XYZ file of C-alpha atoms in Angstrom:
361
model
C -63.507 -18.598 37.070
C -65.162 -18.629 33.900
C -65.874 -22.381 33.534
C -64.102 -22.786 29.860
C -62.709 -25.952 29.193
C -58.989 -25.830 28.061
C -58.345 -26.899 24.498
C -57.253 -30.712 24.015
C -53.982 -29.288 21.942
C -52.572 -25.696 21.878
C -50.119 -26.146 19.013
C -47.255 -23.700 18.294
C -46.340 -22.817 15.057
C -42.418 -22.908 15.776
C -43.119 -26.593 16.594
C -44.664 -27.654 12.810
C -42.093 -25.776 10.516
C -41.008 -29.216 9.095
C -44.701 -29.849 8.204
C -45.150 -26.341 6.817
C -42.040 -26.822 4.590
C -43.292 -30.034 3.428
C -46.680 -28.690 2.516
C -45.119 -25.699 0.531
C -43.050 -28.212 -1.291
C -46.013 -30.286 -2.206
C -48.062 -27.262 -3.675
C -44.786 -26.437 -5.710
C -44.894 -29.802 -7.124
C -48.495 -29.600 -8.266
C -47.841 -26.388 -9.711
C -49.733 -24.202 -7.759
C -46.848 -22.319 -5.902
C -43.496 -21.135 -7.225
C -40.217 -19.930 -5.648
C -38.938 -16.321 -6.492
C -35.857 -15.249 -4.950
C -35.920 -17.086 -1.564
C -39.591 -16.570 -1.331
C -42.543 -18.863 -2.279
C -45.803 -17.623 -3.478
C -49.127 -19.276 -3.678
C -50.655 -18.898 -7.334
C -54.156 -17.564 -6.717
C -55.442 -17.627 -10.088
C -54.542 -21.159 -10.347
C -57.349 -21.939 -7.660
C -60.695 -21.673 -9.507
C -62.914 -21.394 -6.475
C -60.876 -18.452 -4.887
C -63.254 -16.129 -3.446
C -66.005 -18.546 -2.672
C -66.065 -17.733 1.306
C -65.663 -14.137 1.099
C -67.771 -13.938 -2.130
C -64.972 -11.708 -3.699
C -64.536 -11.703 -7.565
C -60.671 -11.843 -8.563
C -61.505 -9.484 -11.415
C -63.029 -6.942 -8.911
C -60.540 -6.832 -6.170
C -58.071 -4.120 -6.028
C -54.893 -5.475 -5.970
C -52.424 -2.315 -5.923
C -52.213 -1.934 -2.192
C -50.994 -5.478 -1.621
C -48.052 -5.639 -3.840
C -45.023 -6.208 -1.472
C -42.084 -3.754 -2.132
C -39.536 -5.939 -4.240
C -41.561 -8.795 -4.254
C -41.354 -11.057 -7.197
C -44.784 -12.026 -7.889
C -46.331 -13.721 -11.116
C -49.534 -11.789 -9.988
C -50.377 -9.245 -7.371
C -52.881 -11.205 -5.877
C -50.465 -14.066 -5.055
C -49.888 -14.575 -1.518
C -46.380 -15.654 0.639
C -46.048 -19.047 1.519
C -42.545 -18.741 2.823
C -40.520 -15.418 3.054
C -36.694 -15.188 2.797
C -34.927 -14.445 5.985
C -34.395 -10.655 6.965
C -32.105 -9.747 9.516
C -33.489 -9.797 13.324
C -36.224 -12.006 12.371
C -36.548 -15.788 13.311
C -35.548 -18.038 10.450
C -35.281 -21.956 9.703
C -33.542 -23.488 6.844
C -35.532 -24.655 3.932
C -35.020 -25.938 0.305
C -35.625 -22.273 -0.604
C -33.281 -21.137 1.646
C -33.225 -19.566 5.268
C -36.634 -17.888 6.068
C -39.930 -18.502 7.974
C -43.418 -19.620 7.066
C -46.067 -17.312 6.035
C -49.297 -16.631 8.132
C -51.688 -18.388 6.340
C -49.639 -21.509 5.647
C -49.183 -21.915 9.539
C -52.984 -22.278 10.160
C -53.496 -25.016 7.425
C -51.006 -26.924 8.194
C -51.511 -27.133 12.126
C -55.289 -27.711 11.075
C -54.675 -30.423 9.018
C -51.942 -32.306 11.419
C -54.439 -31.877 14.470
C -58.096 -32.079 12.940
C -57.550 -33.941 9.530
C -57.536 -32.840 5.991
C -61.543 -32.314 6.303
C -62.935 -31.219 9.131
C -66.258 -29.849 10.609
C -65.971 -26.270 11.892
C -63.673 -23.552 11.527
C -63.866 -20.312 13.694
C -62.401 -16.777 13.676
C -63.358 -13.104 13.793
C -65.340 -11.695 10.723
C -61.976 -9.753 10.064
C -60.232 -12.592 8.971
C -62.619 -14.024 6.468
C -60.598 -12.096 3.880
C -57.880 -12.506 3.109
C -56.796 -15.307 5.633
C -59.487 -17.698 5.611
C -59.887 -17.532 1.985
C -56.142 -18.101 1.841
C -56.332 -21.078 4.038
C -58.883 -22.644 1.830
C -57.147 -22.211 -1.346
C -53.830 -23.631 -0.160
C -55.100 -26.281 1.703
C -57.654 -27.685 -0.893
C -55.256 -27.329 -3.402
C -52.809 -29.329 -1.657
C -55.265 -32.221 -0.278
C -57.789 -32.134 -3.038
C -60.415 -32.246 -0.276
C -62.750 -29.651 1.221
C -61.046 -27.586 3.980
C -63.607 -27.299 6.528
C -67.488 -28.117 6.460
C -68.835 -25.087 8.494
C -67.332 -21.618 8.968
C -68.524 -19.707 12.109
C -67.177 -16.180 12.236
C -68.064 -14.070 15.501
C -68.549 -10.535 15.477
C -66.077 -7.982 16.860
C -65.811 -6.821 20.549
C -66.363 -2.933 20.441
C -65.408 -0.399 23.352
C -66.808 2.938 23.072
C -67.965 2.119 19.618
C -64.718 1.152 18.281
C -63.181 -2.398 17.833
C -60.845 -3.240 20.641
C -57.159 -3.477 19.241
C -54.414 -4.363 21.312
C -51.938 -2.373 18.622
C -53.558 0.775 19.366
C -54.164 0.375 23.220
C -57.947 0.647 22.675
C -58.884 -2.597 24.757
C -59.822 -4.045 28.301
C -58.119 -7.361 29.455
C -60.299 -10.199 30.583
C -58.673 -10.159 33.989
C -59.516 -6.479 34.670
C -63.350 -7.370 33.897
C -63.024 -10.279 36.239
C -61.781 -8.049 38.836
C -65.089 -5.989 38.598
C -67.596 -8.334 37.871
C -68.696 -11.960 38.698
C -66.937 -14.483 36.185
C -70.439 -16.120 35.809
C -71.855 -12.551 34.752
C -69.014 -11.817 32.380
C -70.007 -15.391 30.708
C -73.339 -14.516 30.797
C -72.623 -10.871 29.052
C -70.884 -12.596 26.140
C -73.719 -15.603 25.619
C -76.525 -12.847 25.591
C -75.533 -11.621 22.202
C -75.611 -13.905 18.783
C -71.980 -14.906 18.226
C -72.146 -13.350 14.885
C -73.010 -10.073 15.890
C -70.726 -7.009 17.143
C -70.702 -6.798 21.068
C -70.266 -3.339 23.000
C -68.268 -4.076 26.083
C -69.822 -1.496 28.492
C -70.328 -1.169 32.384
C -73.903 -0.795 32.074
C -74.259 -4.282 29.852
C -71.884 -6.144 32.559
C -74.165 -4.657 35.556
C -77.158 -5.887 33.708
C -75.810 -9.369 32.988
C -74.882 -9.429 36.823
C -78.383 -8.405 37.954
C -79.834 -11.170 35.570
C -77.239 -13.570 37.114
C -78.459 -12.641 40.458
C -82.196 -13.421 39.627
C -81.089 -17.075 38.441
C -79.087 -17.493 41.789
C -82.230 -16.325 43.544
C -84.314 -19.022 41.875
C -81.641 -21.595 42.519
C -81.816 -20.967 46.168
C -85.595 -20.875 46.257
C -85.742 -24.332 44.557
C -82.662 -25.920 45.815
C -84.724 -29.061 47.271
C -86.000 -30.266 43.912
C -83.327 -32.511 42.365
C -84.105 -35.315 40.405
C -87.463 -34.254 38.859
C -88.316 -34.880 35.173
C -87.562 -31.949 33.207
C -90.246 -30.177 31.149
C -89.971 -31.592 27.811
C -91.532 -28.327 25.669
C -88.747 -26.032 27.651
C -85.870 -28.238 26.640
C -87.128 -28.588 23.136
C -87.255 -24.882 22.701
C -84.346 -24.609 24.041
C -82.726 -26.922 21.560
C -84.576 -25.269 18.744
C -82.588 -22.128 19.296
C -79.259 -24.092 19.840
C -79.813 -25.645 16.733
C -80.248 -22.542 14.792
C -76.948 -21.282 14.258
C -76.003 -21.525 17.858
C -78.589 -19.055 19.054
C -77.661 -18.814 22.600
C -79.326 -15.618 22.950
C -82.513 -16.953 21.918
C -82.068 -20.225 24.325
C -81.122 -17.835 27.148
C -84.824 -16.355 26.498
C -86.218 -19.873 26.992
C -84.568 -20.223 30.565
C -85.836 -16.710 31.925
C -89.255 -17.326 30.546
C -89.235 -20.908 32.296
C -87.898 -19.229 35.624
C -90.399 -16.676 35.492
C -93.025 -19.452 34.847
C -91.810 -21.581 37.880
C -91.868 -18.572 40.197
C -95.548 -17.918 39.405
C -96.459 -21.344 40.011
C -94.180 -21.432 43.252
C -96.055 -18.095 44.343
C -99.548 -19.940 43.859
C -98.440 -22.961 45.773
C -98.325 -25.327 42.851
C -95.393 -27.731 42.168
C -92.720 -26.564 39.548
C -90.348 -29.339 39.701
C -90.550 -30.169 35.945
C -89.636 -26.369 35.046
C -86.815 -26.423 37.496
C -85.298 -29.167 36.360
C -85.543 -28.243 32.870
C -83.407 -24.695 33.895
C -80.994 -26.633 35.411
C -80.193 -28.777 32.633
C -80.009 -25.888 30.337
C -77.919 -23.854 32.482
C -75.598 -26.756 32.697
C -75.279 -26.929 28.759
C -74.293 -23.044 28.880
C -71.725 -23.816 31.394
C -73.630 -21.052 33.796
C -72.775 -22.225 37.312
C -75.257 -20.346 39.339
C -74.477 -21.858 42.905
C -73.591 -19.166 45.278
C -70.250 -18.664 46.482
C -69.361 -20.318 49.702
C -68.803 -18.331 52.736
C -66.654 -20.406 54.729
C -63.753 -17.944 54.655
C -65.858 -15.383 56.208
C -64.537 -14.472 59.610
C -67.727 -13.761 61.987
C -66.021 -14.118 65.278
C -65.881 -10.311 66.079
C -69.714 -10.043 64.998
C -70.595 -13.016 67.099
C -68.318 -11.615 70.212
C -70.334 -8.393 69.814
C -73.484 -9.913 69.886
C -72.556 -12.242 72.857
C -72.947 -15.442 70.859
C -70.508 -18.347 71.035
C -70.918 -19.325 67.454
C -68.063 -19.489 64.606
C -69.639 -19.930 61.116
C -72.312 -18.008 58.903
C -74.649 -21.124 59.490
C -74.258 -20.765 63.287
C -75.261 -17.149 63.166
C -78.538 -17.612 61.004
C -79.507 -20.345 63.471
C -79.172 -18.137 66.156
C -81.131 -15.665 64.720
C -83.940 -18.176 64.236
C -84.008 -18.774 67.609
C -84.098 -15.227 68.334
C -87.029 -14.604 66.286
C -88.733 -17.716 67.902
C -88.503 -16.166 71.244
C -89.531 -12.781 69.853
C -86.099 -10.939 70.345
C -86.391 -9.103 67.304
C -83.611 -6.628 68.161
C -80.956 -9.454 68.437
C -82.743 -11.150 65.122
C -82.014 -7.721 63.494
C -78.819 -7.009 64.880
C -77.521 -10.639 63.444
C -79.001 -9.617 59.954
C -77.432 -6.205 59.871
C -73.992 -7.596 60.997
C -74.047 -10.390 58.199
C -75.165 -7.841 55.670
C -72.106 -5.513 56.408
C -70.081 -8.828 55.766
C -71.958 -9.237 52.409
C -74.087 -11.899 53.824
C -77.829 -11.644 52.592
C -80.222 -13.506 54.678
C -83.307 -14.357 53.020
C -86.601 -15.660 54.704
C -88.523 -18.182 52.816
C -91.605 -20.864 53.443
C -89.057 -23.527 53.892
C -86.924 -21.377 56.700
C -84.049 -18.884 56.509
C -81.413 -19.221 53.533
C -78.351 -17.025 53.414
C -76.049 -16.090 50.497
C -73.008 -14.278 49.655
C -73.405 -11.135 47.632
């Protein structure tokens, strides 16, 4: 519905426990982790560059509130790689007794297994920069001696009524709920219009505005549907790429698309050729995964409307053709009745220089 591709791999932590135990053992052997009463901790001060992602200074960290009750840590900054089993919790056997892996080690191990020790891009919310991503870097680079990830891309939080959405507090709206109210492509456009690093406010007004913008793109597609195969305008595509290459500035790239749409419409209004702009817009929209083709109306039952109007047709196309005939015969009452009847079925007819076109609202 949203046009998203499924991930190639969707790993589960429970399917990679053996690899986690092996990595924890490796960290112990290298002297950067230690066992304590069935728990295993990473020694933060053994990793000299700890804090390089979040720009935290170890000596400035407030650590007292992170000491776990009963934990036998060498340092309050140290974090758990393995936790001894507790009643009612899932547990696996390990060299340090029955227990479960810590949260941070799960991500490091699965990233290394499926992406390699040194991969290109690591993503996540801004709320994960510290301590989670900082801990991932420390344990991964201590284990492999290699850089963990080349680029870090942290997205801003999605807010509802000015507050971060949170499942734990019940302050959230699900994606399926939003798709029941708005066109899936409008929801996609809503997310694309704000730079990924910035917080995003989820609101009815913002989604309605995205749906209106989507409508302008679809109207443009209907107006220019016969211009496929043209060479795209180089200037438009260069401007589009420049924004995409600038920290994935999709919002800026969208502004290039809408400016090209305005320029193309102005040319068409003046009777000029705009095929190069149309081709550029289509190519850019494809990059962003924005499918702006109108939904088909094959499932619309027009039999009652046709019978009411005394027409022997069974499709929207048939009714539109009948309207064209009525207009040619100057039977404007019938032509208007067809238009109004289709409008009641959420079908809009647009009269263009190339003939009547229809689309589903």
